[in-house]
PDB file of C-alpha atoms in Angstrom:
ATOM      1  CA  ALA A   1     115.305  12.003 124.504  1.00 62.00           C
ATOM      2  CA  ASP A   2     116.150  14.574 122.169  1.00 62.00           C
ATOM      3  CA  CYS A   3     114.497  13.914 119.311  1.00 56.00           C
ATOM      4  CA  LEU A   4     110.943  14.013 121.763  1.00 51.00           C
ATOM      5  CA  ALA A   5     112.149  17.473 122.989  1.00 56.00           C
ATOM      6  CA  LEU A   6     112.931  18.481 118.292  1.00 53.00           C
ATOM      7  CA  PHE A   7     109.948  17.165 117.170  1.00 51.00           C
ATOM      8  CA  ARG A   8     108.093  19.375 119.786  1.00 52.00           C
ATOM      9  CA  SER A   9     109.792  22.031 119.375  1.00 54.00           C
ATOM     10  CA  THR A  10     109.421  22.059 115.971  1.00 53.00           C
ATOM     11  CA  ARG A  11     105.169  20.975 116.689  1.00 47.00           C
ATOM     12  CA  GLU A  12     105.068  23.960 118.842  1.00 53.00           C
ATOM     13  CA  ARG A  13     106.631  26.153 116.054  1.00 51.00           C
ATOM     14  CA  ASP A  14     104.152  24.908 113.552  1.00 51.00           C
ATOM     15  CA  ASN A  15     101.113  26.168 115.645  1.00 64.00           C
ATOM     16  CA  MET A  16     103.188  29.265 116.261  1.00 78.00           C
ATOM     17  CA  VAL A  17     101.348  32.306 113.993  1.00 88.00           C
ATOM     18  CA  THR A  18     103.271  33.569 111.704  1.00 90.00           C
ATOM     19  CA  PRO A  19     103.744  37.068 109.786  1.00 88.00           C
ATOM     20  CA  LEU A  20     101.478  37.093 106.417  1.00 88.00           C
ATOM     21  CA  VAL A  21     104.823  38.966 105.115  1.00 86.00           C
ATOM     22  CA  LYS A  22     108.219  39.420 106.551  1.00 88.00           C
ATOM     23  CA  HIS A  23     110.284  41.909 105.589  1.00 90.00           C
ATOM     24  CA  LYS A  24     113.993  41.999 106.099  1.00 93.00           C
ATOM     25  CA  ILE A  25     114.354  45.730 108.523  1.00 92.00           C
ATOM     26  CA  VAL A  26     117.109  47.096 107.014  1.00 94.00           C
ATOM     27  CA  LYS A  27     118.272  49.937 109.693  1.00 93.00           C
ATOM     28  CA  LYS A  28     120.556  53.315 107.635  1.00 93.00           C
ATOM     29  CA  ARG A  29     122.044  53.828 111.087  1.00 93.00           C
ATOM     30  CA  THR A  30     122.161  51.903 114.168  1.00 94.00           C
ATOM     31  CA  LEU A  31     123.897  53.986 116.185  1.00 95.00           C
ATOM     32  CA  LYS A  32     122.257  56.855 118.802  1.00 95.00           C
ATOM     33  CA  PHE A  33     122.663  60.245 118.114  1.00 96.00           C
ATOM     34  CA  LYS A  34     124.597  61.954 120.972  1.00 97.00           C
ATOM     35  CA  ARG A  35     124.599  65.310 122.340  1.00 97.00           C
ATOM     36  CA  PHE A  36     127.248  67.294 121.138  1.00 96.00           C
ATOM     37  CA  GLN A  37     130.085  67.778 124.018  1.00 95.00           C
ATOM     38  CA  SER A  38     127.880  65.104 126.067  1.00 96.00           C
ATOM     39  CA  ASP A  39     131.443  63.421 126.589  1.00 96.00           C
ATOM     40  CA  ARG A  40     133.142  66.031 127.777  1.00 96.00           C
ATOM     41  CA  LYS A  41     131.143  67.913 130.290  1.00 96.00           C
ATOM     42  CA  VAL A  42     128.806  66.113 132.778  1.00 97.00           C
ATOM     43  CA  THR A  43     126.054  68.415 132.590  1.00 97.00           C
ATOM     44  CA  VAL A  44     125.624  67.541 129.214  1.00 97.00           C
ATOM     45  CA  LYS A  45     123.665  64.413 129.061  1.00 97.00           C
ATOM     46  CA  GLU A  46     123.861  61.909 126.042  1.00 97.00           C
ATOM     47  CA  SER A  47     120.081  62.852 124.768  1.00 97.00           C
ATOM     48  CA  TRP A  48     119.993  64.766 121.382  1.00 97.00           C
ATOM     49  CA  ARG A  49     118.995  68.006 121.849  1.00 97.00           C
ATOM     50  CA  LYS A  50     119.410  70.642 118.795  1.00 97.00           C
ATOM     51  CA  PRO A  51     122.640  72.679 118.657  1.00 97.00           C
ATOM     52  CA  ARG A  52     121.272  76.409 118.723  1.00 97.00           C
ATOM     53  CA  GLY A  53     124.382  78.107 119.168  1.00 95.00           C
ATOM     54  CA  ILE A  54     124.650  81.560 117.238  1.00 97.00           C
ATOM     55  CA  ASP A  55     128.316  80.354 116.398  1.00 97.00           C
ATOM     56  CA  GLY A  56     128.505  77.387 117.295  1.00 95.00           C
ATOM     57  CA  ARG A  57     130.865  74.666 115.139  1.00 96.00           C
ATOM     58  CA  PHE A  58     128.625  71.427 115.107  1.00 97.00           C
ATOM     59  CA  ARG A  59     125.117  73.754 114.110  1.00 97.00           C
ATOM     60  CA  ARG A  60     127.301  74.964 110.994  1.00 97.00           C
ATOM     61  CA  LYS A  61     127.919  71.973 110.139  1.00 96.00           C
ATOM     62  CA  PHE A  62     131.733  71.791 110.084  1.00 97.00           C
ATOM     63  CA  LYS A  63     134.207  69.296 108.248  1.00 97.00           C
ATOM     64  CA  GLY A  64     134.898  66.693 110.927  1.00 97.00           C
ATOM     65  CA  LEU A  65     131.607  66.934 113.910  1.00 96.00           C
ATOM     66  CA  PRO A  66     129.103  64.262 114.134  1.00 96.00           C
ATOM     67  CA  PRO A  67     126.611  64.346 112.039  1.00 96.00           C
ATOM     68  CA  HIS A  68     122.651  65.611 112.926  1.00 96.00           C
ATOM     69  CA  PRO A  69     119.506  63.355 112.695  1.00 96.00           C
ATOM     70  CA  ASN A  70     117.689  64.192 109.876  1.00 96.00           C
ATOM     71  CA  VAL A  71     114.784  62.694 107.552  1.00 96.00           C
ATOM     72  CA  GLY A  72     117.347  60.654 105.993  1.00 95.00           C
ATOM     73  CA  TYR A  73     118.146  57.964 108.518  1.00 96.00           C
ATOM     74  CA  GLY A  74     113.967  57.809 107.996  1.00 94.00           C
ATOM     75  CA  SER A  75     113.421  53.646 107.891  1.00 94.00           C
ATOM     76  CA  ASN A  76     111.615  51.914 104.935  1.00 94.00           C
ATOM     77  CA  LYS A  77     107.984  52.851 105.282  1.00 94.00           C
ATOM     78  CA  LYS A  78     107.124  48.945 105.131  1.00 93.00           C
ATOM     79  CA  THR A  79     109.250  48.225 107.889  1.00 94.00           C
ATOM     80  CA  ARG A  80     108.749  51.231 110.068  1.00 95.00           C
ATOM     81  CA  HIS A  81     107.614  49.663 113.685  1.00 96.00           C
ATOM     82  CA  LEU A  82     108.050  46.361 112.867  1.00 95.00           C
ATOM     83  CA  LEU A  83     109.374  43.940 115.315  1.00 95.00           C
ATOM     84  CA  PRO A  84     111.948  42.158 114.133  1.00 94.00           C
ATOM     85  CA  ASN A  85     109.275  38.998 115.139  1.00 93.00           C
ATOM     86  CA  GLY A  86     108.196  40.660 111.481  1.00 94.00           C
ATOM     87  CA  PHE A  87     104.811  41.685 113.450  1.00 95.00           C
ATOM     88  CA  LEU A  88     103.305  45.644 114.342  1.00 96.00           C
ATOM     89  CA  LYS A  89     102.687  45.441 118.213  1.00 97.00           C
ATOM     90  CA  PHE A  90      98.898  45.761 119.787  1.00 97.00           C
ATOM     91  CA  VAL A  91      98.580  46.834 123.192  1.00 97.00           C
ATOM     92  CA  VAL A  92      95.712  44.895 124.832  1.00 97.00           C
ATOM     93  CA  HIS A  93      94.880  46.109 128.370  1.00 97.00           C
ATOM     94  CA  ASN A  94      91.838  43.673 128.398  1.00 95.00           C
ATOM     95  CA  VAL A  95      89.622  40.193 126.307  1.00 96.00           C
ATOM     96  CA  ALA A  96      87.505  42.884 124.738  1.00 96.00           C
ATOM     97  CA  ASP A  97      90.609  44.392 123.036  1.00 94.00           C
ATOM     98  CA  LEU A  98      92.210  41.373 121.660  1.00 95.00           C
ATOM     99  CA  ASP A  99      88.700  40.275 119.541  1.00 94.00           C
ATOM    100  CA  LEU A 100      89.802  43.616 117.060  1.00 95.00           C
ATOM    101  CA  LEU A 101      93.226  41.278 116.247  1.00 94.00           C
ATOM    102  CA  LEU A 102      90.690  38.350 114.994  1.00 93.00           C
ATOM    103  CA  MET A 103      91.429  39.098 111.002  1.00 94.00           C
ATOM    104  CA  HIS A 104      94.160  40.749 111.904  1.00 94.00           C
ATOM    105  CA  ASN A 105      96.485  38.391 113.568  1.00 93.00           C
ATOM    106  CA  ARG A 106      99.167  37.723 110.804  1.00 95.00           C
ATOM    107  CA  LYS A 107     100.048  41.381 110.955  1.00 95.00           C
ATOM    108  CA  TYR A 108      99.802  42.571 114.602  1.00 96.00           C
ATOM    109  CA  CYS A 109     100.766  41.128 117.644  1.00 96.00           C
ATOM    110  CA  ALA A 110      99.484  41.338 121.103  1.00 96.00           C
ATOM    111  CA  GLU A 111     101.234  43.002 123.868  1.00 97.00           C
ATOM    112  CA  VAL A 112      99.712  43.239 127.291  1.00 96.00           C
ATOM    113  CA  ALA A 113      99.628  46.175 128.889  1.00 96.00           C
ATOM    114  CA  HIS A 114     102.165  46.864 132.491  1.00 96.00           C
ATOM    115  CA  ASN A 115      98.964  47.455 134.624  1.00 96.00           C
ATOM    116  CA  VAL A 116      96.763  44.191 133.547  1.00 95.00           C
ATOM    117  CA  SER A 117      97.225  42.054 136.890  1.00 95.00           C
ATOM    118  CA  ALA A 118      97.988  37.948 137.131  1.00 94.00           C
ATOM    119  CA  GLN A 119      94.262  37.456 136.911  1.00 94.00           C
ATOM    120  CA  ASN A 120      93.790  39.501 133.570  1.00 95.00           C
ATOM    121  CA  ARG A 121      96.590  38.722 131.931  1.00 95.00           C
ATOM    122  CA  LYS A 122      95.895  35.308 132.458  1.00 95.00           C
ATOM    123  CA  ALA A 123      92.629  35.354 131.154  1.00 95.00           C
ATOM    124  CA  ILE A 124      93.778  37.493 127.731  1.00 96.00           C
ATOM    125  CA  VAL A 125      96.515  34.641 127.062  1.00 95.00           C
ATOM    126  CA  GLU A 126      93.440  32.176 127.092  1.00 95.00           C
ATOM    127  CA  ARG A 127      91.904  34.617 124.923  1.00 95.00           C
ATOM    128  CA  ALA A 128      94.914  35.170 122.671  1.00 95.00           C
ATOM    129  CA  GLN A 129      95.407  30.825 121.894  1.00 95.00           C
ATOM    130  CA  GLN A 130      91.369  30.395 121.144  1.00 95.00           C
ATOM    131  CA  LEU A 131      92.220  33.543 118.780  1.00 94.00           C
ATOM    132  CA  ASN A 132      95.635  32.311 117.319  1.00 95.00           C
ATOM    133  CA  VAL A 133      96.811  35.843 118.183  1.00 95.00           C
ATOM    134  CA  ASN A 134     100.515  35.543 119.353  1.00 96.00           C
ATOM    135  CA  VAL A 135     101.430  37.627 122.548  1.00 96.00           C
ATOM    136  CA  ILE A 136     104.511  38.500 123.646  1.00 95.00           C
ATOM    137  CA  ASN A 137     104.711  38.525 126.906  1.00 94.00           C
ATOM    138  CA  LYS A 138     102.745  35.925 127.440  1.00 91.00           C
ATOM    139  CA  SER A 139     105.380  34.662 130.862  1.00 93.00           C
ATOM    140  CA  ALA A 140     104.744  38.084 132.559  1.00 90.00           C
ATOM    141  CA  LYS A 141     103.768  38.332 136.108  1.00 87.00           C
ATOM    142  CA  LEU A 142     103.023  34.386 136.178  1.00 83.00           C
ATOM    143  CA  ARG A 143     104.113  32.623 139.443  1.00 79.00           C
ATOM    144  CA  SER A 144     104.643  29.141 138.777  1.00 68.00           C
ATOM    145  CA  GLU A 145     101.545  26.352 140.625  1.00 60.00           C
ATOM    146  CA  GLU A 146     104.265  26.085 143.307  1.00 56.00           C
ATOM    147  CA  ASP A 147     103.937  29.442 144.474  1.00 59.00           C
ATOM    148  CA  GLU A 148     100.566  29.615 144.660  1.00 55.00           C
TER     149      GLU A 148
END
């Protein structure tokens, strides 16, 4: 039984679309830049804001203070917006949008928009299988046969 399951999984993997080139994604910094003193004051949230105080030591970049976000932390142009599976994301709202990916199925994968109904979603996923396009959220909003 294990051998059969292994065979099925390898066969499904072979049928699945793979990206044309798989670049290794290297992040220069994985930590989020936190707003200065967000750990001290409840009213100061963690989301980054540029410090603008006239005498602020953080704005003046004194020694021993956390780093500021700047252009040097940018990603490699080749791997920018790349998903871990090696594809770029393309949001699809209907079946016609899917036809745009016909020639680009090795570079882009489809993501069905959040406001698409279950019925249209099913049609999109079926068409994607015919066009050999990878759909990230193909199992979203799907109910099993027994529920219906």
